[in-house]
Coordinates of C-alpha atoms in Angstrom, one line a residue:
M1 CA -0.1 0.1 0.0
S2 CA 1.1 3.3 -0.8
D3 CA 3.2 5.3 1.9
V4 CA 1.6 8.7 0.7
V5 CA -1.9 7.8 2.3
R6 CA -0.4 6.1 5.5
S7 CA 2.0 9.0 6.0
L8 CA -1.0 11.3 6.4
L9 CA -2.0 9.3 9.6
V10 CA 1.4 9.9 11.3
D11 CA 2.2 13.1 13.3
M12 CA -1.3 14.6 12.9
P13 CA -1.8 17.7 14.5
T14 CA -4.1 17.7 17.7
V15 CA -6.7 19.9 19.3
D16 CA -5.4 23.1 20.8
E17 CA -6.5 22.5 24.3
P18 CA -6.0 26.1 25.7
A19 CA -8.2 27.5 23.0
A20 CA -10.9 24.8 23.3
A21 CA -11.0 25.4 27.0
A22 CA -11.1 29.0 26.8
V23 CA -14.3 28.8 24.6
R24 CA -15.7 26.2 26.7
L25 CA -15.4 28.4 29.7
R26 CA -16.9 31.6 27.9
S27 CA -19.7 29.3 26.6
D28 CA -20.6 28.5 30.1
Q29 CA -20.7 32.2 31.1
V30 CA -22.7 33.9 28.4
L31 CA -26.1 35.3 28.7
R32 CA -28.2 32.6 28.4
P33 CA -29.1 29.5 31.0
G34 CA -26.6 26.9 31.3
G35 CA -26.7 24.1 28.5
A36 CA -29.4 26.1 26.5
L37 CA -27.5 25.6 23.3
Q38 CA -25.1 22.7 24.2
R39 CA -24.6 21.2 20.9
L40 CA -23.8 24.6 19.3
D41 CA -21.7 25.3 22.2
D42 CA -19.8 22.1 21.7
T43 CA -19.5 22.9 18.0
A44 CA -17.8 26.2 18.7
V45 CA -15.3 24.5 21.1
H46 CA -14.6 22.2 18.4
I47 CA -13.8 24.9 15.9
A48 CA -11.8 26.9 18.4
G49 CA -9.7 23.8 19.0
W50 CA -8.9 23.2 15.5
H51 CA -8.3 26.7 14.5
A52 CA -6.3 27.2 17.7
D53 CA -8.4 30.5 18.1
R54 CA -10.1 31.6 21.1
E55 CA -12.4 33.7 19.1
P56 CA -13.5 31.1 16.4
S57 CA -15.5 32.0 13.4
I58 CA -16.2 30.8 9.9
D59 CA -15.0 33.2 7.4
R60 CA -13.9 31.2 4.3
P61 CA -15.9 27.9 4.0
A62 CA -14.9 25.8 1.1
I63 CA -16.8 22.7 -0.8
L64 CA -14.7 20.4 -2.7
V65 CA -16.4 17.8 -4.8
F66 CA -14.8 15.0 -6.4
A67 CA -16.3 13.1 -9.3
A68 CA -15.7 9.7 -10.7
D69 CA -17.3 6.7 -12.4
H70 CA -17.5 3.1 -11.1
G71 CA -17.4 -0.3 -13.0
V72 CA -19.9 -1.8 -10.5
A73 CA -22.5 0.6 -12.0
G74 CA -22.8 -1.8 -14.9
A75 CA -24.3 -4.5 -12.4
G76 CA -27.8 -2.7 -12.5
V77 CA -27.2 -1.3 -8.9
S78 CA -28.5 2.2 -9.9
N79 CA -31.6 3.7 -11.5
Y80 CA -29.3 5.7 -13.8
P81 CA -26.6 4.8 -16.3
A82 CA -22.9 5.6 -15.7
D83 CA -22.8 8.3 -18.2
V84 CA -25.0 10.6 -15.9
T85 CA -21.9 11.2 -13.8
A86 CA -20.5 13.3 -16.6
A87 CA -23.8 15.3 -17.0
M88 CA -23.9 15.8 -13.4
L89 CA -20.3 17.0 -13.3
A90 CA -21.1 19.4 -16.2
A91 CA -23.9 20.9 -14.4
V92 CA -21.8 21.7 -11.5
E93 CA -19.1 23.1 -13.9
A94 CA -21.9 25.3 -15.3
G95 CA -22.9 26.5 -11.9
R96 CA -26.5 24.9 -12.2
A97 CA -26.4 22.1 -9.7
T98 CA -28.1 22.1 -6.2
I99 CA -24.5 22.3 -4.7
N100 CA -23.6 25.4 -6.6
A101 CA -26.8 27.2 -5.3
F102 CA -26.0 26.0 -1.8
A103 CA -22.4 27.2 -2.1
R104 CA -23.6 30.7 -3.2
S105 CA -26.2 30.9 -0.6
I106 CA -23.6 30.0 2.2
G107 CA -20.8 32.3 0.9
A108 CA -18.8 29.2 0.2
T109 CA -16.3 28.7 -2.6
L110 CA -16.8 25.5 -4.8
D111 CA -14.2 23.3 -6.5
V112 CA -15.1 20.2 -8.5
V113 CA -12.2 17.8 -9.5
D114 CA -12.5 15.0 -11.8
V115 CA -10.6 11.9 -10.4
G116 CA -12.3 9.5 -13.0
V117 CA -15.4 10.5 -15.0
G118 CA -15.2 8.4 -18.1
A119 CA -12.6 6.1 -16.6
P120 CA -14.4 3.9 -14.4
T121 CA -12.9 2.0 -11.5
G122 CA -12.8 -1.8 -11.8
D123 CA -15.8 -3.9 -11.0
I124 CA -15.3 -4.4 -7.3
R125 CA -17.3 -7.7 -7.5
L126 CA -14.4 -9.1 -9.5
E127 CA -11.4 -7.0 -9.2
A128 CA -9.6 -4.2 -7.2
A129 CA -11.4 -1.1 -7.7
M130 CA -7.9 0.6 -8.5
N131 CA -4.3 -0.5 -9.0
R132 CA -1.7 1.0 -6.7
Q133 CA -0.6 3.3 -9.4
R134 CA -4.1 5.0 -9.9
F135 CA -4.6 5.0 -6.0
D136 CA -1.5 7.0 -5.6
T137 CA -2.4 9.4 -8.5
I138 CA -5.8 10.0 -7.0
A139 CA -4.1 10.6 -3.6
G140 CA -1.8 13.1 -5.0
T141 CA -4.6 15.1 -6.6
A142 CA -6.6 15.2 -3.4
I143 CA -3.5 16.5 -1.5
E144 CA -2.8 19.1 -4.2
A145 CA -6.5 20.1 -4.0
V146 CA -6.6 20.6 -0.3
D147 CA -3.2 22.4 -0.3
A148 CA -4.5 24.9 -2.8
L149 CA -7.5 25.5 -0.5
A150 CA -5.3 26.1 2.5
A151 CA -3.2 28.7 0.7
R152 CA -6.5 30.5 0.1
G153 CA -7.1 30.5 3.8
V154 CA -10.0 28.2 4.0
D155 CA -11.1 27.6 7.6
L156 CA -13.9 25.0 7.2
L157 CA -14.0 22.2 4.4
V158 CA -17.2 20.4 3.2
L159 CA -16.3 17.3 1.1
G160 CA -18.8 16.0 -1.6
E161 CA -18.8 13.6 -4.5
L162 CA -20.7 12.7 -7.8
G163 CA -20.7 9.2 -9.1
I164 CA -23.4 6.7 -10.3
G165 CA -23.1 3.6 -8.4
N166 CA -21.3 5.0 -5.4
T167 CA -23.7 4.1 -2.9
T168 CA -22.8 0.5 -3.5
T169 CA -19.0 1.2 -3.0
A170 CA -20.0 3.2 -0.1
A171 CA -22.0 0.2 1.4
A172 CA -19.1 -2.2 0.5
L173 CA -16.5 -0.4 2.9
P174 CA -18.3 -0.6 6.0
A175 CA -19.5 -4.3 5.2
A176 CA -15.9 -5.2 4.6
L177 CA -14.6 -3.1 7.6
I178 CA -17.2 -3.6 10.1
G179 CA -18.9 -6.6 9.2
G180 CA -22.5 -7.8 8.9
E181 CA -24.8 -8.8 6.3
A182 CA -24.6 -6.7 3.0
A183 CA -28.4 -6.0 3.7
V184 CA -27.5 -3.8 7.0
W185 CA -25.4 -1.5 4.8
V186 CA -27.1 -1.2 1.4
G187 CA -29.9 1.0 0.8
R188 CA -31.9 2.0 -2.1
G189 CA -29.6 5.0 -3.3
T190 CA -31.0 6.6 -6.2
G191 CA -34.4 4.7 -5.5
I192 CA -33.9 1.3 -7.1
D193 CA -36.7 -1.2 -6.9
D194 CA -36.7 -4.4 -5.0
D195 CA -35.0 -6.3 -7.8
G196 CA -32.4 -3.5 -8.0
L197 CA -31.8 -3.8 -4.2
D198 CA -31.4 -7.4 -4.4
R199 CA -28.6 -6.9 -7.2
K200 CA -26.9 -4.2 -5.3
R201 CA -26.7 -6.5 -2.1
T202 CA -25.3 -9.3 -4.2
A203 CA -22.6 -7.2 -5.6
V204 CA -21.7 -5.7 -2.0
G205 CA -21.5 -9.3 -0.8
E206 CA -19.5 -10.6 -3.8
A207 CA -17.0 -7.7 -3.3
V208 CA -16.7 -8.3 0.5
A209 CA -16.0 -11.9 -0.2
R210 CA -13.3 -11.2 -2.5
V211 CA -11.5 -9.3 0.1
D212 CA -12.2 -11.3 3.2
D213 CA -8.5 -12.0 3.7
I214 CA -7.3 -8.4 3.7
D215 CA -7.0 -6.9 7.0
D216 CA -5.4 -3.5 6.0
P217 CA -8.2 -0.8 6.0
L218 CA -6.4 1.4 3.6
E219 CA -5.7 -1.7 1.2
I220 CA -9.5 -2.6 1.5
M221 CA -10.3 1.3 0.4
R222 CA -8.2 0.5 -2.7
E223 CA -9.9 -2.8 -3.3
V224 CA -13.6 -1.9 -2.9
G225 CA -13.9 1.7 -2.5
G226 CA -14.3 4.3 -5.5
A227 CA -12.0 6.9 -7.0
E228 CA -13.8 9.8 -5.6
L229 CA -14.3 8.0 -2.2
T230 CA -10.5 7.6 -2.0
A231 CA -10.0 11.2 -3.1
M232 CA -12.4 12.4 0.0
A233 CA -10.5 10.2 2.4
V234 CA -7.3 11.6 1.4
A235 CA -8.4 15.1 1.4
C236 CA -9.9 14.7 4.9
A237 CA -6.7 13.5 6.2
R238 CA -4.8 16.2 4.5
A239 CA -7.0 18.9 5.9
R240 CA -6.0 17.6 9.3
H241 CA -2.4 18.7 8.7
H242 CA -3.7 22.5 7.7
R243 CA -5.8 22.2 10.8
I244 CA -9.0 22.6 8.6
P245 CA -12.1 21.2 10.3
V246 CA -14.0 19.0 7.8
V247 CA -17.7 18.6 7.7
L248 CA -18.8 15.2 6.7
D249 CA -21.6 15.0 4.2
G250 CA -23.8 11.9 3.9
Y251 CA -23.4 7.9 3.6
I252 CA -20.7 8.2 0.8
A253 CA -18.5 10.9 2.4
T254 CA -18.7 9.3 5.8
A255 CA -18.1 5.7 4.4
A256 CA -15.2 7.1 2.7
V257 CA -13.3 8.1 5.6
L258 CA -14.2 5.2 7.5
P259 CA -10.9 3.3 6.5
L260 CA -9.0 6.1 8.0
H261 CA -10.8 5.7 11.5
E262 CA -10.0 2.0 11.3
A263 CA -6.5 2.6 10.5
E264 CA -6.0 5.2 13.2
P265 CA -8.8 5.6 15.6
D266 CA -8.4 9.4 16.2
A267 CA -7.9 10.2 12.5
L268 CA -11.2 11.9 12.4
D269 CA -11.1 14.0 15.5
H270 CA -11.3 17.2 13.5
C271 CA -14.5 16.2 11.5
L272 CA -18.1 17.2 12.2
A273 CA -21.0 15.2 10.9
G274 CA -23.1 17.5 9.0
H275 CA -26.0 15.4 8.9
V276 CA -27.5 11.9 8.7
S277 CA -29.1 10.9 5.6
A278 CA -31.9 8.5 4.5
E279 CA -29.5 5.7 3.6
P280 CA -29.9 3.1 6.4
G281 CA -26.2 2.3 6.9
H282 CA -25.3 6.1 7.5
R283 CA -26.3 6.2 10.9
A284 CA -24.8 2.9 11.8
V285 CA -21.2 4.1 10.5
L286 CA -21.7 7.5 12.3
S287 CA -22.2 5.6 15.6
H288 CA -19.3 3.4 14.9
I289 CA -16.9 6.4 14.4
G290 CA -18.5 8.4 17.2
K291 CA -20.1 11.3 15.5
E292 CA -23.6 12.8 16.3
P293 CA -24.9 14.4 13.1
L294 CA -25.9 18.3 13.3
L295 CA -28.9 17.9 11.1
D296 CA -31.5 15.0 10.5
L297 CA -33.5 16.0 7.4
G298 CA -33.7 12.7 5.6
M299 CA -31.6 14.1 2.8
R300 CA -30.0 11.8 0.2
L301 CA -28.7 13.8 -2.5
G302 CA -24.9 13.9 -2.1
E303 CA -22.8 16.4 -3.7
G304 CA -21.8 17.7 -0.3
S305 CA -25.3 19.3 0.0
G306 CA -26.2 18.0 3.6
A307 CA -22.9 19.3 4.9
A308 CA -23.3 22.5 3.2
A309 CA -26.8 22.8 4.8
A310 CA -25.0 22.6 8.2
V311 CA -22.2 25.3 7.6
P312 CA -24.6 28.3 8.6
L313 CA -25.3 26.2 11.9
I314 CA -21.7 26.1 12.5
R315 CA -21.2 29.7 11.9
L316 CA -24.0 30.5 14.2
A317 CA -22.5 28.2 16.8
C318 CA -19.2 30.4 16.7
A319 CA -21.1 33.7 16.8
G320 CA -23.4 32.5 19.6
V321 CA -20.3 32.2 22.0
V322 CA -17.8 35.0 20.8
E323 CA -20.3 37.7 20.0
V324 CA -22.6 37.2 23.1
A325 CA -21.6 39.0 26.4
T326 CA -20.9 37.1 29.5
F327 CA -22.9 37.6 32.7
D328 CA -19.9 39.5 34.1
E329 CA -19.3 41.6 30.8
W330 CA -23.1 42.7 31.0
F331 CA -23.7 43.0 34.7
G332 CA -20.4 43.7 36.0
E333 CA -18.3 41.7 38.5

């Protein structure tokens, strides 16, 4: 397995405890009943710790979307043909997709990176999704994308994806890494019927059986993940080194980073769960990695849309501590 990805899980920055403690103390003293906005206060503390800033704010959020095609899409696991990925990518590039509208509304920049549209990964039922060279190339692309965002001063990162068939690869990752029957992890994705659901469960079961003797979580990511899932995982790990908090999107984005957690349990400490989707496996993966979602709206679009919807809430959380007077400030000591 590539040392590039594994090296990102070594010497990771940790939370700035003094900054987090200072914001925790202030949140306990502001003008409202104790615990009245506990989840928001916890979120502000999280941002403070990763920004190493006692007055946290979200000023330059960014959305980074990776797009790719999947060989397993040919197994009838989606309601849409694989070439729809290219159409979706074109819509984002033209500024006409949902995530474009969300980005404009929340004041976030949006970058979309093609890591395999028109060049599908291997059919995970039969072969590795990516050979080592392609895996390394995708990892390098993701690292460069995050480094560019860091150079622009980005202070919060939403990760999103485009890829017909990627709820199948997303299901294969927890099925292989956590275990259990394929039915636990496989949902209807784009709304497939019962026959399609059976095909999808079979595909995931075959992929998991193929890698049954592999113990390395990162190798499993190469074998049964997708190109855009790998890119999201690497981008997440790279963001940690820039102290950029990451907001996880739905099932696909959360499954994508699961191998990082399995390889290094604290690898996702800088992440917030933006929402929990309608896919049944998503809540189970969130529970496994110890993340409580900020929103629960039954969303299932992808593109980073659910995580983007949580960005104003995270911004509010910071303002609700930093900009509110404490009892001492208002009433005097």
